[in-house]
């Protein structure tokens, strides 16, 4: 379709330049004005004018000096962490995690609110607005410094409408949360799938900063995935793509929470690995040493004590996961694959068989320069932090021209 590109007005150009500088300062801080000029291609006058304006707006700050090439001292710049704050919310089955982040993405305050969100979408908005209002009051953050609210939920989300399309974990279907939260708080509200939130955090502040094409896979209550392709989140045509957990693994296999049969998540998740362990124990010739476990943490402990059935369950699950990851590598050819789990030891137990299967099924040379990162330090707070990063991502992004 032919579309006439409107002229970029002066104000828009200034905004684009301002955000270009903000982003360069965020990524390369502490950075001198000379270096900023080199990286941005902007004129010296523009750099001086813009940085003065950003300092006045309290968005950046001079933090020290460096020796410049001519022997003169040059001031170094970085983002002023207290220049603004964002709220990140992670809605789980039985709790709401709320964090307040500064512009460095660091957690300034955190609170947990317990309630049964699962199957209770009708009450959820009231619980969220009441608890977030109270949280904002307790943090004493000046209202004008709040830039927005990011909200993470499991399942498919229509990010344009702020609607949870289908969350099987929460048992929420077609629940609109973005507009009512915006109406109540009078702040920009961003709603996205929790794994997309987590990859946003990785991309802005952690390992993901170094890559243009990378994938993030989360193993836990479910099996989730998010992808950054050419520096942009991959969503598919309806914004609901990358449902790695629900690719068919065994058409006649276990039933999945989504209502389908044989999804990978029914095998590769906390409940999947417990089921695998139960099947191993049931199939063993002797049941004399069988240990009953109901939590994945107990299974981890058992495996670490050398229990053969538990070790076998991790080995099998690692193979299933590795096969799935090989599919992803063959499809996306990423530079990096980040695997996250909230437990400290689970990934170590899965790792050997996972790596073997991944290597075995990766096509041709697609795995040649692949970086594999096992992120064991993911916590429940990381997810909420990711939700807050949705706002920071928008804040640091260049405004769209048309
Ligand atoms: Zn499924």
mmCIF file of C-alpha atoms and ligand atoms in Angstrom:
data_model
loop_
_atom_site.group_PDB
_atom_site.id
_atom_site.type_symbol
_atom_site.label_atom_id
_atom_site.label_comp_id
_atom_site.label_asym_id
_atom_site.label_seq_id
_atom_site.Cartn_x
_atom_site.Cartn_y
_atom_site.Cartn_z
ATOM 1 C CA UNK A 1 0.000 0.000 0.000
ATOM 2 C CA UNK A 2 1.329 3.443 -0.923
ATOM 3 C CA UNK A 3 1.684 5.695 2.033
ATOM 4 C CA UNK A 4 2.954 9.218 1.962
ATOM 5 C CA UNK A 5 5.534 9.833 4.618
ATOM 6 C CA UNK A 6 4.679 13.038 6.486
ATOM 7 C CA UNK A 7 7.496 15.513 7.057
ATOM 8 C CA UNK A 8 9.214 15.075 10.404
ATOM 9 C CA UNK A 9 8.567 18.239 12.379
ATOM 10 C CA UNK A 10 11.156 19.974 14.535
ATOM 11 C CA UNK A 11 9.667 18.869 17.810
ATOM 12 C CA UNK A 12 9.540 15.242 16.724
ATOM 13 C CA UNK A 13 13.149 15.460 15.514
ATOM 14 C CA UNK A 14 14.200 16.834 18.900
ATOM 15 C CA UNK A 15 12.376 13.999 20.655
ATOM 16 C CA UNK A 16 14.058 11.417 18.409
ATOM 17 C CA UNK A 17 17.490 12.950 19.051
ATOM 18 C CA UNK A 18 16.802 13.159 22.778
ATOM 19 C CA UNK A 19 15.873 9.502 22.984
ATOM 20 C CA UNK A 20 18.817 8.490 20.817
ATOM 21 C CA UNK A 21 21.094 10.212 23.320
ATOM 22 C CA UNK A 22 19.240 8.780 26.327
ATOM 23 C CA UNK A 23 19.613 5.285 24.915
ATOM 24 C CA UNK A 24 23.301 5.737 24.123
ATOM 25 C CA UNK A 25 23.902 7.062 27.631
ATOM 26 C CA UNK A 26 21.932 4.136 29.133
ATOM 27 C CA UNK A 27 23.936 1.529 27.222
ATOM 28 C CA UNK A 28 27.413 3.119 27.323
ATOM 29 C CA UNK A 29 27.400 4.971 30.664
ATOM 30 C CA UNK A 30 29.512 6.536 31.959
ATOM 31 C CA UNK A 31 30.100 8.275 28.631
ATOM 32 C CA UNK A 32 31.600 11.616 27.566
ATOM 33 C CA UNK A 33 29.951 14.121 25.224
ATOM 34 C CA UNK A 34 32.762 13.538 22.687
ATOM 35 C CA UNK A 35 31.995 9.826 22.643
ATOM 36 C CA UNK A 36 28.261 10.566 22.384
ATOM 37 C CA UNK A 37 28.961 12.744 19.375
ATOM 38 C CA UNK A 38 30.966 9.980 17.736
ATOM 39 C CA UNK A 39 28.302 7.322 18.362
ATOM 40 C CA UNK A 40 25.247 9.430 17.469
ATOM 41 C CA UNK A 41 26.606 11.400 14.524
ATOM 42 C CA UNK A 42 24.913 14.514 15.925
ATOM 43 C CA UNK A 43 26.647 17.896 15.861
ATOM 44 C CA UNK A 44 28.587 19.235 18.816
ATOM 45 C CA UNK A 45 26.032 22.021 19.289
ATOM 46 C CA UNK A 46 23.125 19.561 19.361
ATOM 47 C CA UNK A 47 24.945 17.324 21.846
ATOM 48 C CA UNK A 48 25.668 20.243 24.204
ATOM 49 C CA UNK A 49 22.161 21.661 23.946
ATOM 50 C CA UNK A 50 20.451 18.309 24.402
ATOM 51 C CA UNK A 51 22.577 17.095 27.290
ATOM 52 C CA UNK A 52 22.027 20.432 29.085
ATOM 53 C CA UNK A 53 18.283 19.984 28.616
ATOM 54 C CA UNK A 54 18.405 16.355 29.824
ATOM 55 C CA UNK A 55 20.351 17.425 32.931
ATOM 56 C CA UNK A 56 17.743 20.129 33.593
ATOM 57 C CA UNK A 57 14.971 17.535 33.261
ATOM 58 C CA UNK A 58 16.899 15.412 35.801
ATOM 59 C CA UNK A 59 17.069 12.510 33.362
ATOM 60 C CA UNK A 60 20.872 12.399 33.162
ATOM 61 C CA UNK A 61 23.633 13.450 35.519
ATOM 62 C CA UNK A 62 27.351 14.252 35.337
ATOM 63 C CA UNK A 63 29.166 11.622 37.332
ATOM 64 C CA UNK A 64 32.863 12.260 37.014
ATOM 65 C CA UNK A 65 35.646 13.112 34.648
ATOM 66 C CA UNK A 66 37.811 11.338 32.154
ATOM 67 C CA UNK A 67 40.990 12.392 30.378
ATOM 68 C CA UNK A 68 40.010 13.392 26.839
ATOM 69 C CA UNK A 69 42.367 13.007 23.851
ATOM 70 C CA UNK A 70 43.579 16.600 23.993
ATOM 71 C CA UNK A 71 44.563 16.188 27.631
ATOM 72 C CA UNK A 72 41.531 18.160 28.787
ATOM 73 C CA UNK A 73 39.147 16.717 31.323
ATOM 74 C CA UNK A 74 35.763 15.585 29.938
ATOM 75 C CA UNK A 75 32.649 15.177 32.080
ATOM 76 C CA UNK A 76 31.066 11.734 32.046
ATOM 77 C CA UNK A 77 27.319 11.300 31.816
ATOM 78 C CA UNK A 78 24.895 8.638 32.995
ATOM 79 C CA UNK A 79 21.154 8.204 33.450
ATOM 80 C CA UNK A 80 19.996 9.815 36.686
ATOM 81 C CA UNK A 81 18.401 6.860 38.475
ATOM 82 C CA UNK A 82 15.950 8.964 40.485
ATOM 83 C CA UNK A 83 14.857 10.920 37.381
ATOM 84 C CA UNK A 84 11.745 8.774 37.104
ATOM 85 C CA UNK A 85 10.115 5.617 38.390
ATOM 86 C CA UNK A 86 7.995 2.845 36.938
ATOM 87 C CA UNK A 87 5.716 0.254 38.487
ATOM 88 C CA UNK A 88 5.977 -3.410 37.553
ATOM 89 C CA UNK A 89 3.200 -5.868 38.371
ATOM 90 C CA UNK A 90 3.338 -9.631 37.998
ATOM 91 C CA UNK A 91 -0.018 -11.365 38.422
ATOM 92 C CA UNK A 92 0.312 -14.944 39.563
ATOM 93 C CA UNK A 93 -2.291 -17.544 40.523
ATOM 94 C CA UNK A 94 -2.254 -16.623 44.200
ATOM 95 C CA UNK A 95 -0.355 -13.376 44.449
ATOM 96 C CA UNK A 96 0.394 -10.017 42.939
ATOM 97 C CA UNK A 97 4.036 -8.916 43.025
ATOM 98 C CA UNK A 98 4.531 -5.140 42.869
ATOM 99 C CA UNK A 99 7.878 -3.441 42.332
ATOM 100 C CA UNK A 100 8.936 0.159 41.975
ATOM 101 C CA UNK A 101 11.938 0.570 39.655
ATOM 102 C CA UNK A 102 14.166 3.561 39.078
ATOM 103 C CA UNK A 103 15.535 4.517 35.650
ATOM 104 C CA UNK A 104 18.435 2.077 36.106
ATOM 105 C CA UNK A 105 15.868 -0.733 36.357
ATOM 106 C CA UNK A 106 16.787 -1.320 40.001
ATOM 107 C CA UNK A 107 14.137 -2.305 42.510
ATOM 108 C CA UNK A 108 13.480 0.557 44.938
ATOM 109 C CA UNK A 109 10.503 -1.028 46.695
ATOM 110 C CA UNK A 110 8.707 -4.336 46.546
ATOM 111 C CA UNK A 111 5.499 -5.778 48.004
ATOM 112 C CA UNK A 112 3.508 -8.970 47.656
ATOM 113 C CA UNK A 113 -0.277 -9.033 47.841
ATOM 114 C CA UNK A 114 -1.877 -12.428 48.338
ATOM 115 C CA UNK A 115 -5.251 -13.317 46.836
ATOM 116 C CA UNK A 116 -6.659 -16.020 44.637
ATOM 117 C CA UNK A 117 -6.320 -14.448 41.210
ATOM 118 C CA UNK A 118 -6.836 -17.794 39.497
ATOM 119 C CA UNK A 119 -10.403 -18.107 38.178
ATOM 120 C CA UNK A 120 -11.234 -14.779 39.830
ATOM 121 C CA UNK A 121 -10.762 -12.246 37.038
ATOM 122 C CA UNK A 122 -13.944 -10.480 38.106
ATOM 123 C CA UNK A 123 -12.391 -9.347 41.428
ATOM 124 C CA UNK A 124 -8.829 -8.960 40.165
ATOM 125 C CA UNK A 125 -9.069 -5.332 39.020
ATOM 126 C CA UNK A 126 -10.312 -4.164 42.407
ATOM 127 C CA UNK A 127 -7.559 -6.054 44.193
ATOM 128 C CA UNK A 128 -4.920 -4.643 41.848
ATOM 129 C CA UNK A 129 -6.059 -1.005 42.052
ATOM 130 C CA UNK A 130 -6.453 -1.107 45.852
ATOM 131 C CA UNK A 131 -3.098 -2.767 46.521
ATOM 132 C CA UNK A 132 -1.184 -0.665 43.963
ATOM 133 C CA UNK A 133 -2.698 2.557 45.351
ATOM 134 C CA UNK A 134 -1.552 1.547 48.832
ATOM 135 C CA UNK A 135 1.876 0.529 47.504
ATOM 136 C CA UNK A 136 2.365 3.903 45.762
ATOM 137 C CA UNK A 137 1.413 5.721 48.975
ATOM 138 C CA UNK A 138 3.886 3.701 51.047
ATOM 139 C CA UNK A 139 6.763 4.255 48.592
ATOM 140 C CA UNK A 140 6.159 8.040 48.853
ATOM 141 C CA UNK A 141 7.306 8.452 45.257
ATOM 142 C CA UNK A 142 6.211 11.841 43.839
ATOM 143 C CA UNK A 143 3.286 11.205 41.534
ATOM 144 C CA UNK A 144 4.771 13.319 38.727
ATOM 145 C CA UNK A 145 7.832 11.075 38.661
ATOM 146 C CA UNK A 146 5.794 7.953 37.866
ATOM 147 C CA UNK A 147 6.203 7.171 34.170
ATOM 148 C CA UNK A 148 3.800 4.266 33.861
ATOM 149 C CA UNK A 149 2.711 0.778 34.874
ATOM 150 C CA UNK A 150 3.800 -2.496 33.309
ATOM 151 C CA UNK A 151 1.777 -5.603 33.930
ATOM 152 C CA UNK A 152 2.829 -9.204 33.258
ATOM 153 C CA UNK A 153 0.496 -12.206 33.025
ATOM 154 C CA UNK A 154 0.933 -15.748 31.783
ATOM 155 C CA UNK A 155 -0.610 -16.788 28.457
ATOM 156 C CA UNK A 156 -1.671 -14.924 25.357
ATOM 157 C CA UNK A 157 -2.037 -11.158 25.626
ATOM 158 C CA UNK A 158 -3.328 -8.620 23.115
ATOM 159 C CA UNK A 159 -0.856 -5.853 23.918
ATOM 160 C CA UNK A 160 -2.744 -3.242 21.851
ATOM 161 C CA UNK A 161 -5.987 -3.752 23.750
ATOM 162 C CA UNK A 162 -4.349 -4.572 27.096
ATOM 163 C CA UNK A 163 -6.373 -7.760 27.113
ATOM 164 C CA UNK A 164 -5.523 -11.186 28.500
ATOM 165 C CA UNK A 165 -6.815 -13.381 25.667
ATOM 166 C CA UNK A 166 -6.201 -16.800 27.199
ATOM 167 C CA UNK A 167 -4.282 -17.523 30.365
ATOM 168 C CA UNK A 168 -4.667 -21.180 31.263
ATOM 169 C CA UNK A 169 -2.615 -20.788 34.407
ATOM 170 C CA UNK A 170 -4.864 -17.957 35.687
ATOM 171 C CA UNK A 171 -7.959 -19.378 34.002
ATOM 172 C CA UNK A 172 -8.623 -15.917 32.551
ATOM 173 C CA UNK A 173 -10.127 -15.590 29.086
ATOM 174 C CA UNK A 174 -10.726 -12.284 27.271
ATOM 175 C CA UNK A 175 -10.105 -10.183 30.343
ATOM 176 C CA UNK A 176 -9.357 -6.503 29.646
ATOM 177 C CA UNK A 177 -7.042 -4.963 32.228
ATOM 178 C CA UNK A 178 -5.039 -2.237 30.441
ATOM 179 C CA UNK A 179 -7.773 0.412 29.839
ATOM 180 C CA UNK A 180 -9.387 0.172 33.316
ATOM 181 C CA UNK A 181 -5.971 0.437 35.009
ATOM 182 C CA UNK A 182 -5.129 3.433 32.796
ATOM 183 C CA UNK A 183 -8.471 5.005 33.677
ATOM 184 C CA UNK A 184 -7.853 4.542 37.404
ATOM 185 C CA UNK A 185 -4.187 5.556 37.653
ATOM 186 C CA UNK A 186 -4.102 8.082 34.786
ATOM 187 C CA UNK A 187 -0.762 6.638 33.703
ATOM 188 C CA UNK A 188 0.370 4.763 30.593
ATOM 189 C CA UNK A 189 -0.273 1.038 31.140
ATOM 190 C CA UNK A 190 1.472 -1.761 29.245
ATOM 191 C CA UNK A 191 0.235 -5.347 29.492
ATOM 192 C CA UNK A 192 2.201 -8.277 28.110
ATOM 193 C CA UNK A 193 2.915 -11.947 28.544
ATOM 194 C CA UNK A 194 5.220 -12.484 31.551
ATOM 195 C CA UNK A 195 7.960 -14.083 29.465
ATOM 196 C CA UNK A 196 7.919 -11.095 27.101
ATOM 197 C CA UNK A 197 8.360 -8.953 30.225
ATOM 198 C CA UNK A 198 11.328 -11.028 31.345
ATOM 199 C CA UNK A 199 13.036 -10.801 27.936
ATOM 200 C CA UNK A 200 12.487 -7.032 28.053
ATOM 201 C CA UNK A 201 14.487 -6.926 31.310
ATOM 202 C CA UNK A 202 17.214 -9.147 29.795
ATOM 203 C CA UNK A 203 17.372 -6.896 26.755
ATOM 204 C CA UNK A 204 17.590 -3.617 28.637
ATOM 205 C CA UNK A 205 19.769 -4.544 31.583
ATOM 206 C CA UNK A 206 21.243 -8.037 31.398
ATOM 207 C CA UNK A 207 22.825 -10.536 28.971
ATOM 208 C CA UNK A 208 20.402 -9.623 26.174
ATOM 209 C CA UNK A 209 22.028 -6.190 25.758
ATOM 210 C CA UNK A 210 24.747 -7.819 23.688
ATOM 211 C CA UNK A 211 22.508 -9.581 21.161
ATOM 212 C CA UNK A 212 20.218 -8.608 18.265
ATOM 213 C CA UNK A 213 18.622 -12.069 17.919
ATOM 214 C CA UNK A 214 18.082 -14.083 21.064
ATOM 215 C CA UNK A 215 15.532 -16.357 22.680
ATOM 216 C CA UNK A 216 14.513 -16.790 26.279
ATOM 217 C CA UNK A 217 12.921 -19.989 27.567
ATOM 218 C CA UNK A 218 11.417 -20.285 31.038
ATOM 219 C CA UNK A 219 10.939 -23.579 32.824
ATOM 220 C CA UNK A 220 8.729 -23.690 35.906
ATOM 221 C CA UNK A 221 4.978 -23.569 36.473
ATOM 222 C CA UNK A 222 4.778 -23.697 32.664
ATOM 223 C CA UNK A 223 7.145 -23.709 29.699
ATOM 224 C CA UNK A 224 7.369 -20.235 28.211
ATOM 225 C CA UNK A 225 9.313 -18.526 25.515
ATOM 226 C CA UNK A 226 9.992 -15.068 24.144
ATOM 227 C CA UNK A 227 12.093 -13.968 21.193
ATOM 228 C CA UNK A 228 13.917 -10.831 20.171
ATOM 229 C CA UNK A 229 14.433 -10.876 16.415
ATOM 230 C CA UNK A 230 16.429 -8.042 14.850
ATOM 231 C CA UNK A 231 16.118 -6.068 18.078
ATOM 232 C CA UNK A 232 12.307 -6.323 18.191
ATOM 233 C CA UNK A 233 10.027 -8.614 20.164
ATOM 234 C CA UNK A 234 8.610 -11.395 18.006
ATOM 235 C CA UNK A 235 4.827 -11.696 18.409
ATOM 236 C CA UNK A 236 3.376 -13.329 15.313
ATOM 237 C CA UNK A 237 0.418 -11.988 13.326
ATOM 238 C CA UNK A 238 -2.028 -11.907 16.253
ATOM 239 C CA UNK A 239 0.508 -11.051 18.922
ATOM 240 C CA UNK A 240 0.055 -14.457 20.490
ATOM 241 C CA UNK A 241 3.033 -16.306 18.995
ATOM 242 C CA UNK A 242 5.991 -18.141 20.527
ATOM 243 C CA UNK A 243 3.897 -20.640 22.529
ATOM 244 C CA UNK A 244 6.797 -23.049 22.838
ATOM 245 C CA UNK A 245 5.089 -24.948 25.670
ATOM 246 C CA UNK A 246 2.200 -25.955 23.446
ATOM 247 C CA UNK A 247 3.999 -27.409 20.440
ATOM 248 C CA UNK A 248 3.017 -31.074 19.970
ATOM 249 C CA UNK A 249 5.432 -33.463 21.642
ATOM 250 C CA UNK A 250 3.401 -36.671 21.734
ATOM 251 C CA UNK A 251 0.012 -36.542 19.980
ATOM 252 C CA UNK A 252 -1.306 -39.413 22.079
ATOM 253 C CA UNK A 253 0.465 -38.355 25.245
ATOM 254 C CA UNK A 254 -0.459 -36.509 28.409
ATOM 255 C CA UNK A 255 -3.291 -34.014 28.547
ATOM 256 C CA UNK A 256 -2.233 -30.393 28.823
ATOM 257 C CA UNK A 257 -3.771 -27.598 30.888
ATOM 258 C CA UNK A 258 -4.691 -25.824 27.613
ATOM 259 C CA UNK A 259 -7.138 -28.588 26.773
ATOM 260 C CA UNK A 260 -4.958 -30.152 24.097
ATOM 261 C CA UNK A 261 -3.122 -33.461 24.256
ATOM 262 C CA UNK A 262 0.606 -34.109 24.153
ATOM 263 C CA UNK A 263 1.952 -30.527 24.465
ATOM 264 C CA UNK A 264 5.640 -30.188 25.373
ATOM 265 C CA UNK A 265 4.698 -28.327 28.578
ATOM 266 C CA UNK A 266 2.978 -31.462 29.895
ATOM 267 C CA UNK A 267 6.500 -32.965 29.952
ATOM 268 C CA UNK A 268 8.806 -30.012 30.421
ATOM 269 C CA UNK A 269 7.526 -28.039 33.428
ATOM 270 C CA UNK A 270 7.377 -28.530 37.183
ATOM 271 C CA UNK A 271 4.280 -30.699 36.961
ATOM 272 C CA UNK A 272 5.627 -32.495 33.861
ATOM 273 C CA UNK A 273 8.816 -33.599 35.570
ATOM 274 C CA UNK A 274 6.867 -34.773 38.645
ATOM 275 C CA UNK A 275 4.655 -36.855 36.368
ATOM 276 C CA UNK A 276 7.719 -38.326 34.620
ATOM 277 C CA UNK A 277 9.168 -39.236 38.013
ATOM 278 C CA UNK A 278 5.855 -40.840 39.069
ATOM 279 C CA UNK A 279 5.819 -42.908 35.857
ATOM 280 C CA UNK A 280 9.424 -44.024 36.416
ATOM 281 C CA UNK A 281 8.596 -45.078 39.973
ATOM 282 C CA UNK A 282 5.400 -46.862 38.836
ATOM 283 C CA UNK A 283 7.303 -48.711 36.119
ATOM 284 C CA UNK A 284 10.177 -49.796 38.360
ATOM 285 C CA UNK A 285 10.430 -53.529 39.130
ATOM 286 C CA UNK A 286 10.798 -52.873 42.826
ATOM 287 C CA UNK A 287 8.830 -50.201 44.686
ATOM 288 C CA UNK A 288 10.651 -50.791 47.933
ATOM 289 C CA UNK A 289 12.752 -47.598 47.713
ATOM 290 C CA UNK A 290 10.144 -45.438 46.000
ATOM 291 C CA UNK A 291 9.840 -41.971 47.540
ATOM 292 C CA UNK A 292 6.651 -39.960 47.157
ATOM 293 C CA UNK A 293 7.204 -36.366 46.097
ATOM 294 C CA UNK A 294 4.657 -33.665 45.422
ATOM 295 C CA UNK A 295 6.876 -30.626 44.899
ATOM 296 C CA UNK A 296 9.617 -30.125 42.355
ATOM 297 C CA UNK A 297 11.927 -28.825 45.120
ATOM 298 C CA UNK A 298 11.633 -32.223 46.838
ATOM 299 C CA UNK A 299 12.531 -33.960 43.584
ATOM 300 C CA UNK A 300 15.588 -31.720 43.189
ATOM 301 C CA UNK A 301 16.686 -32.602 46.710
ATOM 302 C CA UNK A 302 16.151 -36.297 46.071
ATOM 303 C CA UNK A 303 18.216 -36.163 42.870
ATOM 304 C CA UNK A 304 20.987 -34.309 44.681
ATOM 305 C CA UNK A 305 21.064 -37.104 47.238
ATOM 306 C CA UNK A 306 21.691 -39.513 44.353
ATOM 307 C CA UNK A 307 18.229 -41.101 44.046
ATOM 308 C CA UNK A 308 18.371 -42.930 40.697
ATOM 309 C CA UNK A 309 14.672 -42.503 39.816
ATOM 310 C CA UNK A 310 14.854 -38.767 40.445
ATOM 311 C CA UNK A 311 18.082 -38.480 38.434
ATOM 312 C CA UNK A 312 16.456 -40.382 35.584
ATOM 313 C CA UNK A 313 13.463 -38.008 35.646
ATOM 314 C CA UNK A 314 15.823 -35.025 35.262
ATOM 315 C CA UNK A 315 17.800 -36.790 32.544
ATOM 316 C CA UNK A 316 14.659 -37.535 30.509
ATOM 317 C CA UNK A 317 13.261 -34.030 31.001
ATOM 318 C CA UNK A 318 16.621 -32.557 29.958
ATOM 319 C CA UNK A 319 16.470 -34.597 26.753
ATOM 320 C CA UNK A 320 12.892 -33.454 26.027
ATOM 321 C CA UNK A 321 13.869 -29.842 26.626
ATOM 322 C CA UNK A 322 17.067 -30.155 24.558
ATOM 323 C CA UNK A 323 15.065 -31.567 21.617
ATOM 324 C CA UNK A 324 12.642 -28.650 21.894
ATOM 325 C CA UNK A 325 15.497 -26.137 22.065
ATOM 326 C CA UNK A 326 17.072 -27.688 18.952
ATOM 327 C CA UNK A 327 13.783 -26.984 17.106
ATOM 328 C CA UNK A 328 14.022 -23.359 18.210
ATOM 329 C CA UNK A 329 17.651 -23.030 17.137
ATOM 330 C CA UNK A 330 16.872 -24.629 13.759
ATOM 331 C CA UNK A 331 13.945 -22.254 13.225
ATOM 332 C CA UNK A 332 15.357 -18.993 14.546
ATOM 333 C CA UNK A 333 19.155 -19.327 14.289
ATOM 334 C CA UNK A 334 19.611 -17.138 17.406
ATOM 335 C CA UNK A 335 22.915 -15.752 18.648
ATOM 336 C CA UNK A 336 21.994 -16.666 22.183
ATOM 337 C CA UNK A 337 19.569 -18.859 24.087
ATOM 338 C CA UNK A 338 18.784 -17.925 27.688
ATOM 339 C CA UNK A 339 17.104 -20.529 29.885
ATOM 340 C CA UNK A 340 15.551 -19.343 33.145
ATOM 341 C CA UNK A 341 14.349 -21.169 36.219
ATOM 342 C CA UNK A 342 13.535 -19.899 39.687
ATOM 343 C CA UNK A 343 15.306 -22.796 41.424
ATOM 344 C CA UNK A 344 19.032 -22.830 42.010
ATOM 345 C CA UNK A 345 19.820 -26.446 41.118
ATOM 346 C CA UNK A 346 17.162 -27.631 38.682
ATOM 347 C CA UNK A 347 18.926 -26.422 35.536
ATOM 348 C CA UNK A 348 22.214 -27.999 36.647
ATOM 349 C CA UNK A 349 20.446 -31.349 36.915
ATOM 350 C CA UNK A 350 18.831 -31.007 33.475
ATOM 351 C CA UNK A 351 21.835 -29.493 31.797
ATOM 352 C CA UNK A 352 23.946 -32.501 30.685
ATOM 353 C CA UNK A 353 21.190 -34.361 28.799
ATOM 354 C CA UNK A 354 19.699 -31.067 27.580
ATOM 355 C CA UNK A 355 23.011 -30.010 26.013
ATOM 356 C CA UNK A 356 23.535 -33.449 24.439
ATOM 357 C CA UNK A 357 20.070 -33.426 22.820
ATOM 358 C CA UNK A 358 20.457 -29.807 21.712
ATOM 359 C CA UNK A 359 23.771 -30.551 20.049
ATOM 360 C CA UNK A 360 22.522 -33.761 18.467
ATOM 361 C CA UNK A 361 19.476 -32.173 16.820
ATOM 362 C CA UNK A 362 20.847 -28.784 15.825
ATOM 363 C CA UNK A 363 20.964 -28.605 12.051
ATOM 364 C CA UNK A 364 24.172 -28.044 10.112
ATOM 365 C CA UNK A 365 26.213 -25.177 11.606
ATOM 366 C CA UNK A 366 23.355 -23.359 13.326
ATOM 367 C CA UNK A 367 24.800 -24.093 16.741
ATOM 368 C CA UNK A 368 28.329 -22.982 15.854
ATOM 369 C CA UNK A 369 28.379 -19.626 17.607
ATOM 370 C CA UNK A 370 25.365 -20.166 19.810
ATOM 371 C CA UNK A 371 25.717 -18.842 23.353
ATOM 372 C CA UNK A 372 23.779 -20.856 25.916
ATOM 373 C CA UNK A 373 23.074 -19.082 29.193
ATOM 374 C CA UNK A 374 21.437 -20.861 32.131
ATOM 375 C CA UNK A 375 19.968 -18.076 34.261
ATOM 376 C CA UNK A 376 19.601 -19.650 37.697
ATOM 377 C CA UNK A 377 19.112 -16.405 39.577
ATOM 378 C CA UNK A 378 15.640 -15.696 38.180
ATOM 379 C CA UNK A 379 13.308 -14.924 41.079
ATOM 380 C CA UNK A 380 9.651 -14.024 41.325
ATOM 381 C CA UNK A 381 10.824 -10.395 41.604
ATOM 382 C CA UNK A 382 12.633 -10.685 38.245
ATOM 383 C CA UNK A 383 9.275 -11.169 36.527
ATOM 384 C CA UNK A 384 7.762 -8.075 38.122
ATOM 385 C CA UNK A 385 10.933 -6.181 37.283
ATOM 386 C CA UNK A 386 10.450 -7.312 33.678
ATOM 387 C CA UNK A 387 6.913 -5.911 33.734
ATOM 388 C CA UNK A 388 8.298 -2.541 34.869
ATOM 389 C CA UNK A 389 10.819 -2.727 32.017
ATOM 390 C CA UNK A 390 7.915 -2.585 29.526
ATOM 391 C CA UNK A 391 7.511 1.043 30.594
ATOM 392 C CA UNK A 392 11.263 1.735 30.550
ATOM 393 C CA UNK A 393 11.530 0.188 27.086
ATOM 394 C CA UNK A 394 8.895 2.622 25.847
ATOM 395 C CA UNK A 395 10.501 5.528 27.704
ATOM 396 C CA UNK A 396 13.902 4.923 26.125
ATOM 397 C CA UNK A 397 12.551 4.066 22.656
ATOM 398 C CA UNK A 398 12.588 6.534 19.791
ATOM 399 C CA UNK A 399 9.125 7.942 19.123
ATOM 400 C CA UNK A 400 7.435 6.463 16.097
ATOM 401 C CA UNK A 401 7.489 8.853 13.142
ATOM 402 C CA UNK A 402 4.313 7.641 11.466
HETATM 403 ZN ZN1 LIG B 1 -0.979 -27.237 25.812
#
